[in-house]
């Protein structure tokens, strides 16, 4: 469930196939149904939302409710400019850094202007910083990180470091966010399958890709699949 490192360029995967007609293998991915289509639905910023829920960080919650463009915020800090001056290219380049601190990244090997973002991140999201400290304290006490589903991650022989963090700190802050997001995705799969069966659809749920669900959609069922997926991922009514 947890994403603990960067994807290796020597191991291509379907999540990162090049777009824009530059990768012929994409043409091999077609519907099994004559006239069918492949459809995908995903959560928007699911880890950021999960982190806000777990940490109760008021600024994260406010950013989500107001629809703040957090990638623009990142770009403005990194490029030392006002948010209104952020260009499309600047925003795109900043995406790689936006959630790195959320996953325990420290930016130590980045250029100075990028390191500034890592320093400011926890000044913006103070509740998240406090939650990280709580996680470290519990692991030092009993070696456990637990998520709301009841799943536990065990860390043995964790030690306090001179910088105030602890050994395995990246995994300790990463696992609960990624792990709980994974639980939410699994529940969405179950709900989607339930709805597909209820509607007696011929379409098939074929894949999850991180925070998205992919379906092979039978001709004429696109609207029903859209409705089923929306119910599975979004609607809170049972």
PDB file of C-alpha atoms in Angstrom:
ATOM      1  CA  UNK A   1       0.000   0.000   0.000  1.00  0.00           C
ATOM      2  CA  UNK A   2       2.677   2.487   0.967  1.00  0.00           C
ATOM      3  CA  UNK A   3       4.737   4.287  -1.634  1.00  0.00           C
ATOM      4  CA  UNK A   4       8.210   4.507  -0.151  1.00  0.00           C
ATOM      5  CA  UNK A   5      10.382   5.499  -3.091  1.00  0.00           C
ATOM      6  CA  UNK A   6      10.559   6.792  -6.615  1.00  0.00           C
ATOM      7  CA  UNK A   7       9.590   4.630  -9.547  1.00  0.00           C
ATOM      8  CA  UNK A   8      12.574   3.219 -11.362  1.00  0.00           C
ATOM      9  CA  UNK A   9      12.937   4.267 -14.983  1.00  0.00           C
ATOM     10  CA  UNK A  10      14.160   0.748 -15.753  1.00  0.00           C
ATOM     11  CA  UNK A  11      10.795  -0.728 -14.736  1.00  0.00           C
ATOM     12  CA  UNK A  12       8.046   0.918 -16.827  1.00  0.00           C
ATOM     13  CA  UNK A  13       4.473   0.490 -15.668  1.00  0.00           C
ATOM     14  CA  UNK A  14       0.998   1.254 -17.009  1.00  0.00           C
ATOM     15  CA  UNK A  15       0.533   4.161 -14.596  1.00  0.00           C
ATOM     16  CA  UNK A  16       3.251   6.174 -16.308  1.00  0.00           C
ATOM     17  CA  UNK A  17       2.991   5.346 -19.981  1.00  0.00           C
ATOM     18  CA  UNK A  18       4.059   8.385 -22.047  1.00  0.00           C
ATOM     19  CA  UNK A  19       1.151  10.344 -23.514  1.00  0.00           C
ATOM     20  CA  UNK A  20       0.663  12.232 -26.730  1.00  0.00           C
ATOM     21  CA  UNK A  21       1.057   9.357 -29.161  1.00  0.00           C
ATOM     22  CA  UNK A  22       4.719   8.864 -28.223  1.00  0.00           C
ATOM     23  CA  UNK A  23       4.315   5.313 -26.941  1.00  0.00           C
ATOM     24  CA  UNK A  24       2.843   2.821 -29.464  1.00  0.00           C
ATOM     25  CA  UNK A  25       2.103   0.244 -26.726  1.00  0.00           C
ATOM     26  CA  UNK A  26      -0.864   2.429 -25.699  1.00  0.00           C
ATOM     27  CA  UNK A  27      -2.627   1.318 -28.882  1.00  0.00           C
ATOM     28  CA  UNK A  28      -2.659  -2.252 -27.552  1.00  0.00           C
ATOM     29  CA  UNK A  29      -4.906  -1.273 -24.636  1.00  0.00           C
ATOM     30  CA  UNK A  30      -8.407  -1.637 -26.044  1.00  0.00           C
ATOM     31  CA  UNK A  31     -11.824  -2.734 -24.864  1.00  0.00           C
ATOM     32  CA  UNK A  32     -12.718  -6.422 -25.027  1.00  0.00           C
ATOM     33  CA  UNK A  33     -16.137  -5.346 -26.279  1.00  0.00           C
ATOM     34  CA  UNK A  34     -16.815  -4.370 -29.883  1.00  0.00           C
ATOM     35  CA  UNK A  35     -17.594  -0.672 -29.622  1.00  0.00           C
ATOM     36  CA  UNK A  36     -16.645  -0.550 -25.932  1.00  0.00           C
ATOM     37  CA  UNK A  37     -14.334   1.947 -24.223  1.00  0.00           C
ATOM     38  CA  UNK A  38     -11.862   2.005 -21.350  1.00  0.00           C
ATOM     39  CA  UNK A  39     -12.938   4.449 -18.627  1.00  0.00           C
ATOM     40  CA  UNK A  40     -11.206   5.709 -15.500  1.00  0.00           C
ATOM     41  CA  UNK A  41     -12.280   7.660 -12.425  1.00  0.00           C
ATOM     42  CA  UNK A  42      -9.988   8.864  -9.654  1.00  0.00           C
ATOM     43  CA  UNK A  43      -9.956  10.643  -6.337  1.00  0.00           C
ATOM     44  CA  UNK A  44      -8.716  14.233  -6.286  1.00  0.00           C
ATOM     45  CA  UNK A  45      -5.711  14.653  -3.997  1.00  0.00           C
ATOM     46  CA  UNK A  46      -6.717  11.705  -1.852  1.00  0.00           C
ATOM     47  CA  UNK A  47      -3.524  11.619   0.259  1.00  0.00           C
ATOM     48  CA  UNK A  48      -3.731  15.345   1.016  1.00  0.00           C
ATOM     49  CA  UNK A  49      -7.321  14.873   2.139  1.00  0.00           C
ATOM     50  CA  UNK A  50      -6.440  11.802   4.208  1.00  0.00           C
ATOM     51  CA  UNK A  51      -3.578  13.692   5.865  1.00  0.00           C
ATOM     52  CA  UNK A  52      -5.982  16.515   6.701  1.00  0.00           C
ATOM     53  CA  UNK A  53      -8.421  14.065   8.277  1.00  0.00           C
ATOM     54  CA  UNK A  54      -5.796  12.166  10.264  1.00  0.00           C
ATOM     55  CA  UNK A  55      -3.928  15.254  11.485  1.00  0.00           C
ATOM     56  CA  UNK A  56      -6.994  17.528  11.831  1.00  0.00           C
ATOM     57  CA  UNK A  57      -4.849  20.272  10.305  1.00  0.00           C
ATOM     58  CA  UNK A  58      -7.157  23.285  10.000  1.00  0.00           C
ATOM     59  CA  UNK A  59      -5.218  24.784   7.098  1.00  0.00           C
ATOM     60  CA  UNK A  60      -5.366  21.588   5.030  1.00  0.00           C
ATOM     61  CA  UNK A  61      -9.093  21.333   5.693  1.00  0.00           C
ATOM     62  CA  UNK A  62      -9.587  24.977   4.710  1.00  0.00           C
ATOM     63  CA  UNK A  63      -7.507  24.519   1.542  1.00  0.00           C
ATOM     64  CA  UNK A  64      -9.676  21.574   0.514  1.00  0.00           C
ATOM     65  CA  UNK A  65     -12.984  23.283   1.295  1.00  0.00           C
ATOM     66  CA  UNK A  66     -11.993  26.474  -0.536  1.00  0.00           C
ATOM     67  CA  UNK A  67     -10.442  24.643  -3.488  1.00  0.00           C
ATOM     68  CA  UNK A  68      -7.014  26.220  -3.116  1.00  0.00           C
ATOM     69  CA  UNK A  69      -4.581  25.342  -5.903  1.00  0.00           C
ATOM     70  CA  UNK A  70      -1.809  23.909  -3.717  1.00  0.00           C
ATOM     71  CA  UNK A  71       0.471  23.361  -6.729  1.00  0.00           C
ATOM     72  CA  UNK A  72       0.375  27.095  -7.399  1.00  0.00           C
ATOM     73  CA  UNK A  73       1.221  27.682  -3.750  1.00  0.00           C
ATOM     74  CA  UNK A  74       4.248  25.430  -4.151  1.00  0.00           C
ATOM     75  CA  UNK A  75       5.342  27.156  -7.348  1.00  0.00           C
ATOM     76  CA  UNK A  76       5.041  30.620  -5.798  1.00  0.00           C
ATOM     77  CA  UNK A  77       7.316  29.632  -2.887  1.00  0.00           C
ATOM     78  CA  UNK A  78       9.871  27.832  -5.044  1.00  0.00           C
ATOM     79  CA  UNK A  79       9.997  30.621  -7.637  1.00  0.00           C
ATOM     80  CA  UNK A  80       9.776  33.377  -5.019  1.00  0.00           C
ATOM     81  CA  UNK A  81       6.895  35.116  -6.700  1.00  0.00           C
ATOM     82  CA  UNK A  82       3.265  35.933  -6.044  1.00  0.00           C
ATOM     83  CA  UNK A  83       0.676  33.240  -6.743  1.00  0.00           C
ATOM     84  CA  UNK A  84      -0.798  35.471  -9.452  1.00  0.00           C
ATOM     85  CA  UNK A  85       2.529  35.343 -11.310  1.00  0.00           C
ATOM     86  CA  UNK A  86       2.743  31.541 -11.459  1.00  0.00           C
ATOM     87  CA  UNK A  87       2.688  30.266 -15.040  1.00  0.00           C
ATOM     88  CA  UNK A  88       1.347  26.938 -16.267  1.00  0.00           C
ATOM     89  CA  UNK A  89       4.892  25.602 -16.734  1.00  0.00           C
ATOM     90  CA  UNK A  90       5.932  26.739 -13.250  1.00  0.00           C
ATOM     91  CA  UNK A  91       2.913  25.019 -11.732  1.00  0.00           C
ATOM     92  CA  UNK A  92       3.607  21.784 -13.625  1.00  0.00           C
ATOM     93  CA  UNK A  93       7.248  21.724 -12.526  1.00  0.00           C
ATOM     94  CA  UNK A  94       6.262  22.345  -8.901  1.00  0.00           C
ATOM     95  CA  UNK A  95       3.950  19.319  -8.731  1.00  0.00           C
ATOM     96  CA  UNK A  96       6.895  17.035  -8.008  1.00  0.00           C
ATOM     97  CA  UNK A  97       7.471  18.840  -4.706  1.00  0.00           C
ATOM     98  CA  UNK A  98       3.972  19.715  -3.478  1.00  0.00           C
ATOM     99  CA  UNK A  99       3.336  16.609  -1.392  1.00  0.00           C
ATOM    100  CA  UNK A 100       6.918  15.475  -0.766  1.00  0.00           C
ATOM    101  CA  UNK A 101       6.942  16.841   2.827  1.00  0.00           C
ATOM    102  CA  UNK A 102       3.648  15.043   3.429  1.00  0.00           C
ATOM    103  CA  UNK A 103       5.428  11.758   2.718  1.00  0.00           C
ATOM    104  CA  UNK A 104       8.376  12.587   4.973  1.00  0.00           C
ATOM    105  CA  UNK A 105      10.701  14.089   2.351  1.00  0.00           C
ATOM    106  CA  UNK A 106      13.192  16.632   3.697  1.00  0.00           C
ATOM    107  CA  UNK A 107      14.550  18.208   0.485  1.00  0.00           C
ATOM    108  CA  UNK A 108      18.137  18.016   1.763  1.00  0.00           C
ATOM    109  CA  UNK A 109      19.536  17.243  -1.674  1.00  0.00           C
ATOM    110  CA  UNK A 110      17.487  19.863  -3.514  1.00  0.00           C
ATOM    111  CA  UNK A 111      18.579  23.315  -4.647  1.00  0.00           C
ATOM    112  CA  UNK A 112      18.263  26.204  -2.199  1.00  0.00           C
ATOM    113  CA  UNK A 113      15.081  27.628  -3.714  1.00  0.00           C
ATOM    114  CA  UNK A 114      13.408  24.206  -3.418  1.00  0.00           C
ATOM    115  CA  UNK A 115      14.664  23.672   0.135  1.00  0.00           C
ATOM    116  CA  UNK A 116      12.898  26.903   1.047  1.00  0.00           C
ATOM    117  CA  UNK A 117       9.591  25.247   0.182  1.00  0.00           C
ATOM    118  CA  UNK A 118      10.310  22.320   2.496  1.00  0.00           C
ATOM    119  CA  UNK A 119      11.101  24.768   5.306  1.00  0.00           C
ATOM    120  CA  UNK A 120       7.902  26.742   4.795  1.00  0.00           C
ATOM    121  CA  UNK A 121       5.615  23.726   4.364  1.00  0.00           C
ATOM    122  CA  UNK A 122       5.279  22.958   8.050  1.00  0.00           C
ATOM    123  CA  UNK A 123       4.907  26.643   8.883  1.00  0.00           C
ATOM    124  CA  UNK A 124       1.815  26.588   6.677  1.00  0.00           C
ATOM    125  CA  UNK A 125       0.557  23.224   7.923  1.00  0.00           C
ATOM    126  CA  UNK A 126       1.336  23.360  11.644  1.00  0.00           C
ATOM    127  CA  UNK A 127      -1.254  20.739  12.542  1.00  0.00           C
ATOM    128  CA  UNK A 128       0.412  18.251  10.214  1.00  0.00           C
ATOM    129  CA  UNK A 129       3.797  18.955  11.800  1.00  0.00           C
ATOM    130  CA  UNK A 130       2.320  18.351  15.262  1.00  0.00           C
ATOM    131  CA  UNK A 131       0.739  15.074  14.104  1.00  0.00           C
ATOM    132  CA  UNK A 132       4.077  13.865  12.744  1.00  0.00           C
ATOM    133  CA  UNK A 133       5.610  14.487  16.166  1.00  0.00           C
ATOM    134  CA  UNK A 134       2.800  12.488  17.758  1.00  0.00           C
ATOM    135  CA  UNK A 135       3.527   9.586  15.423  1.00  0.00           C
ATOM    136  CA  UNK A 136       7.223   9.713  16.331  1.00  0.00           C
ATOM    137  CA  UNK A 137       6.423   9.743  20.041  1.00  0.00           C
ATOM    138  CA  UNK A 138       4.142   6.723  19.848  1.00  0.00           C
ATOM    139  CA  UNK A 139       6.628   4.734  17.797  1.00  0.00           C
ATOM    140  CA  UNK A 140       9.353   5.536  20.318  1.00  0.00           C
ATOM    141  CA  UNK A 141       7.018   4.377  23.107  1.00  0.00           C
ATOM    142  CA  UNK A 142       5.485   1.198  21.680  1.00  0.00           C
ATOM    143  CA  UNK A 143       6.742   0.824  18.100  1.00  0.00           C
ATOM    144  CA  UNK A 144       3.270   1.119  16.529  1.00  0.00           C
ATOM    145  CA  UNK A 145       1.551   3.306  13.954  1.00  0.00           C
ATOM    146  CA  UNK A 146      -2.196   2.619  13.645  1.00  0.00           C
ATOM    147  CA  UNK A 147      -4.720   3.856  11.075  1.00  0.00           C
ATOM    148  CA  UNK A 148      -8.507   4.270  11.625  1.00  0.00           C
ATOM    149  CA  UNK A 149      -9.275   0.933   9.959  1.00  0.00           C
ATOM    150  CA  UNK A 150      -7.373  -0.785  12.763  1.00  0.00           C
ATOM    151  CA  UNK A 151      -4.407  -1.795  10.626  1.00  0.00           C
ATOM    152  CA  UNK A 152      -1.102  -1.469  12.442  1.00  0.00           C
ATOM    153  CA  UNK A 153       2.423  -0.892  11.181  1.00  0.00           C
ATOM    154  CA  UNK A 154       5.166  -2.138  13.497  1.00  0.00           C
ATOM    155  CA  UNK A 155       8.528  -0.367  13.712  1.00  0.00           C
ATOM    156  CA  UNK A 156      11.184  -2.007  15.880  1.00  0.00           C
ATOM    157  CA  UNK A 157      14.339  -0.444  17.344  1.00  0.00           C
ATOM    158  CA  UNK A 158      13.379   3.130  16.422  1.00  0.00           C
ATOM    159  CA  UNK A 159      15.736   5.737  17.882  1.00  0.00           C
ATOM    160  CA  UNK A 160      15.582   9.509  18.327  1.00  0.00           C
ATOM    161  CA  UNK A 161      17.980  11.437  16.063  1.00  0.00           C
ATOM    162  CA  UNK A 162      19.866  14.655  16.717  1.00  0.00           C
ATOM    163  CA  UNK A 163      17.563  16.642  14.403  1.00  0.00           C
ATOM    164  CA  UNK A 164      14.503  15.762  16.500  1.00  0.00           C
ATOM    165  CA  UNK A 165      13.181  13.195  14.045  1.00  0.00           C
ATOM    166  CA  UNK A 166      13.520   9.436  14.421  1.00  0.00           C
ATOM    167  CA  UNK A 167      14.939   6.576  12.412  1.00  0.00           C
ATOM    168  CA  UNK A 168      12.509   5.344   9.734  1.00  0.00           C
ATOM    169  CA  UNK A 169      10.774   8.734   9.993  1.00  0.00           C
ATOM    170  CA  UNK A 170       9.785   8.813   6.305  1.00  0.00           C
ATOM    171  CA  UNK A 171       7.987   5.486   6.551  1.00  0.00           C
ATOM    172  CA  UNK A 172       6.403   6.399   9.885  1.00  0.00           C
ATOM    173  CA  UNK A 173       4.678   9.487   8.423  1.00  0.00           C
ATOM    174  CA  UNK A 174       4.102   7.927   5.008  1.00  0.00           C
ATOM    175  CA  UNK A 175       2.482   4.628   5.921  1.00  0.00           C
ATOM    176  CA  UNK A 176      -0.621   5.943   7.713  1.00  0.00           C
ATOM    177  CA  UNK A 177      -1.487   8.338   4.870  1.00  0.00           C
ATOM    178  CA  UNK A 178      -0.811   5.924   2.044  1.00  0.00           C
ATOM    179  CA  UNK A 179      -2.207   3.002   4.024  1.00  0.00           C
ATOM    180  CA  UNK A 180      -5.520   4.648   4.872  1.00  0.00           C
ATOM    181  CA  UNK A 181      -5.872   5.981   1.315  1.00  0.00           C
ATOM    182  CA  UNK A 182      -5.407   2.381   0.188  1.00  0.00           C
ATOM    183  CA  UNK A 183      -8.198   1.211   2.510  1.00  0.00           C
ATOM    184  CA  UNK A 184     -10.520   3.861   1.062  1.00  0.00           C
ATOM    185  CA  UNK A 185      -9.667   2.684  -2.450  1.00  0.00           C
ATOM    186  CA  UNK A 186     -10.357  -0.940  -1.526  1.00  0.00           C
ATOM    187  CA  UNK A 187     -13.759   0.003  -0.102  1.00  0.00           C
ATOM    188  CA  UNK A 188     -14.515   1.909  -3.306  1.00  0.00           C
ATOM    189  CA  UNK A 189     -13.763  -1.247  -5.297  1.00  0.00           C
ATOM    190  CA  UNK A 190     -16.174  -3.273  -3.184  1.00  0.00           C
ATOM    191  CA  UNK A 191     -18.897  -0.619  -3.485  1.00  0.00           C
ATOM    192  CA  UNK A 192     -18.379  -0.317  -7.246  1.00  0.00           C
ATOM    193  CA  UNK A 193     -18.675  -4.070  -7.742  1.00  0.00           C
ATOM    194  CA  UNK A 194     -21.838  -4.103  -5.619  1.00  0.00           C
ATOM    195  CA  UNK A 195     -23.384  -1.380  -7.778  1.00  0.00           C
ATOM    196  CA  UNK A 196     -22.340  -3.053 -11.051  1.00  0.00           C
ATOM    197  CA  UNK A 197     -24.083  -6.240  -9.927  1.00  0.00           C
ATOM    198  CA  UNK A 198     -27.141  -4.343  -8.732  1.00  0.00           C
ATOM    199  CA  UNK A 199     -27.461  -2.686 -12.160  1.00  0.00           C
ATOM    200  CA  UNK A 200     -26.705  -5.993 -13.918  1.00  0.00           C
ATOM    201  CA  UNK A 201     -24.000  -4.363 -16.026  1.00  0.00           C
ATOM    202  CA  UNK A 202     -21.909  -6.183 -18.603  1.00  0.00           C
ATOM    203  CA  UNK A 203     -19.045  -3.734 -18.009  1.00  0.00           C
ATOM    204  CA  UNK A 204     -16.054  -5.011 -16.028  1.00  0.00           C
ATOM    205  CA  UNK A 205     -13.946  -3.415 -13.293  1.00  0.00           C
ATOM    206  CA  UNK A 206     -10.473  -4.346 -14.473  1.00  0.00           C
ATOM    207  CA  UNK A 207      -7.846  -2.363 -12.592  1.00  0.00           C
ATOM    208  CA  UNK A 208      -6.925   0.071  -9.849  1.00  0.00           C
ATOM    209  CA  UNK A 209      -4.101   2.516 -10.507  1.00  0.00           C
ATOM    210  CA  UNK A 210      -3.051   4.126  -7.236  1.00  0.00           C
ATOM    211  CA  UNK A 211      -6.130   6.310  -6.529  1.00  0.00           C
ATOM    212  CA  UNK A 212      -8.232   5.444  -9.571  1.00  0.00           C
ATOM    213  CA  UNK A 213     -10.613   2.748 -10.786  1.00  0.00           C
ATOM    214  CA  UNK A 214     -10.554   1.540 -14.386  1.00  0.00           C
ATOM    215  CA  UNK A 215     -13.412  -0.198 -16.171  1.00  0.00           C
ATOM    216  CA  UNK A 216     -13.913  -1.874 -19.521  1.00  0.00           C
ATOM    217  CA  UNK A 217     -17.254  -0.346 -20.477  1.00  0.00           C
ATOM    218  CA  UNK A 218     -19.818  -2.242 -22.506  1.00  0.00           C
ATOM    219  CA  UNK A 219     -21.470  -0.311 -25.368  1.00  0.00           C
ATOM    220  CA  UNK A 220     -24.406   1.755 -24.117  1.00  0.00           C
ATOM    221  CA  UNK A 221     -23.446   1.510 -20.423  1.00  0.00           C
ATOM    222  CA  UNK A 222     -21.185   4.569 -20.105  1.00  0.00           C
ATOM    223  CA  UNK A 223     -23.687   6.711 -18.199  1.00  0.00           C
ATOM    224  CA  UNK A 224     -24.549   3.869 -15.819  1.00  0.00           C
ATOM    225  CA  UNK A 225     -20.855   3.187 -15.157  1.00  0.00           C
ATOM    226  CA  UNK A 226     -20.242   6.876 -14.471  1.00  0.00           C
ATOM    227  CA  UNK A 227     -23.119   6.906 -11.997  1.00  0.00           C
ATOM    228  CA  UNK A 228     -21.954   3.677 -10.337  1.00  0.00           C
ATOM    229  CA  UNK A 229     -18.392   4.906  -9.961  1.00  0.00           C
ATOM    230  CA  UNK A 230     -19.511   8.249  -8.554  1.00  0.00           C
ATOM    231  CA  UNK A 231     -21.651   6.448  -5.984  1.00  0.00           C
ATOM    232  CA  UNK A 232     -18.805   4.079  -5.082  1.00  0.00           C
ATOM    233  CA  UNK A 233     -16.133   6.735  -4.651  1.00  0.00           C
ATOM    234  CA  UNK A 234     -18.061   9.749  -3.505  1.00  0.00           C
ATOM    235  CA  UNK A 235     -21.560   9.274  -2.141  1.00  0.00           C
ATOM    236  CA  UNK A 236     -21.573   8.558   1.585  1.00  0.00           C
ATOM    237  CA  UNK A 237     -25.023   7.012   1.734  1.00  0.00           C
ATOM    238  CA  UNK A 238     -24.889   3.185   2.132  1.00  0.00           C
TER     239      UNK A 238
END
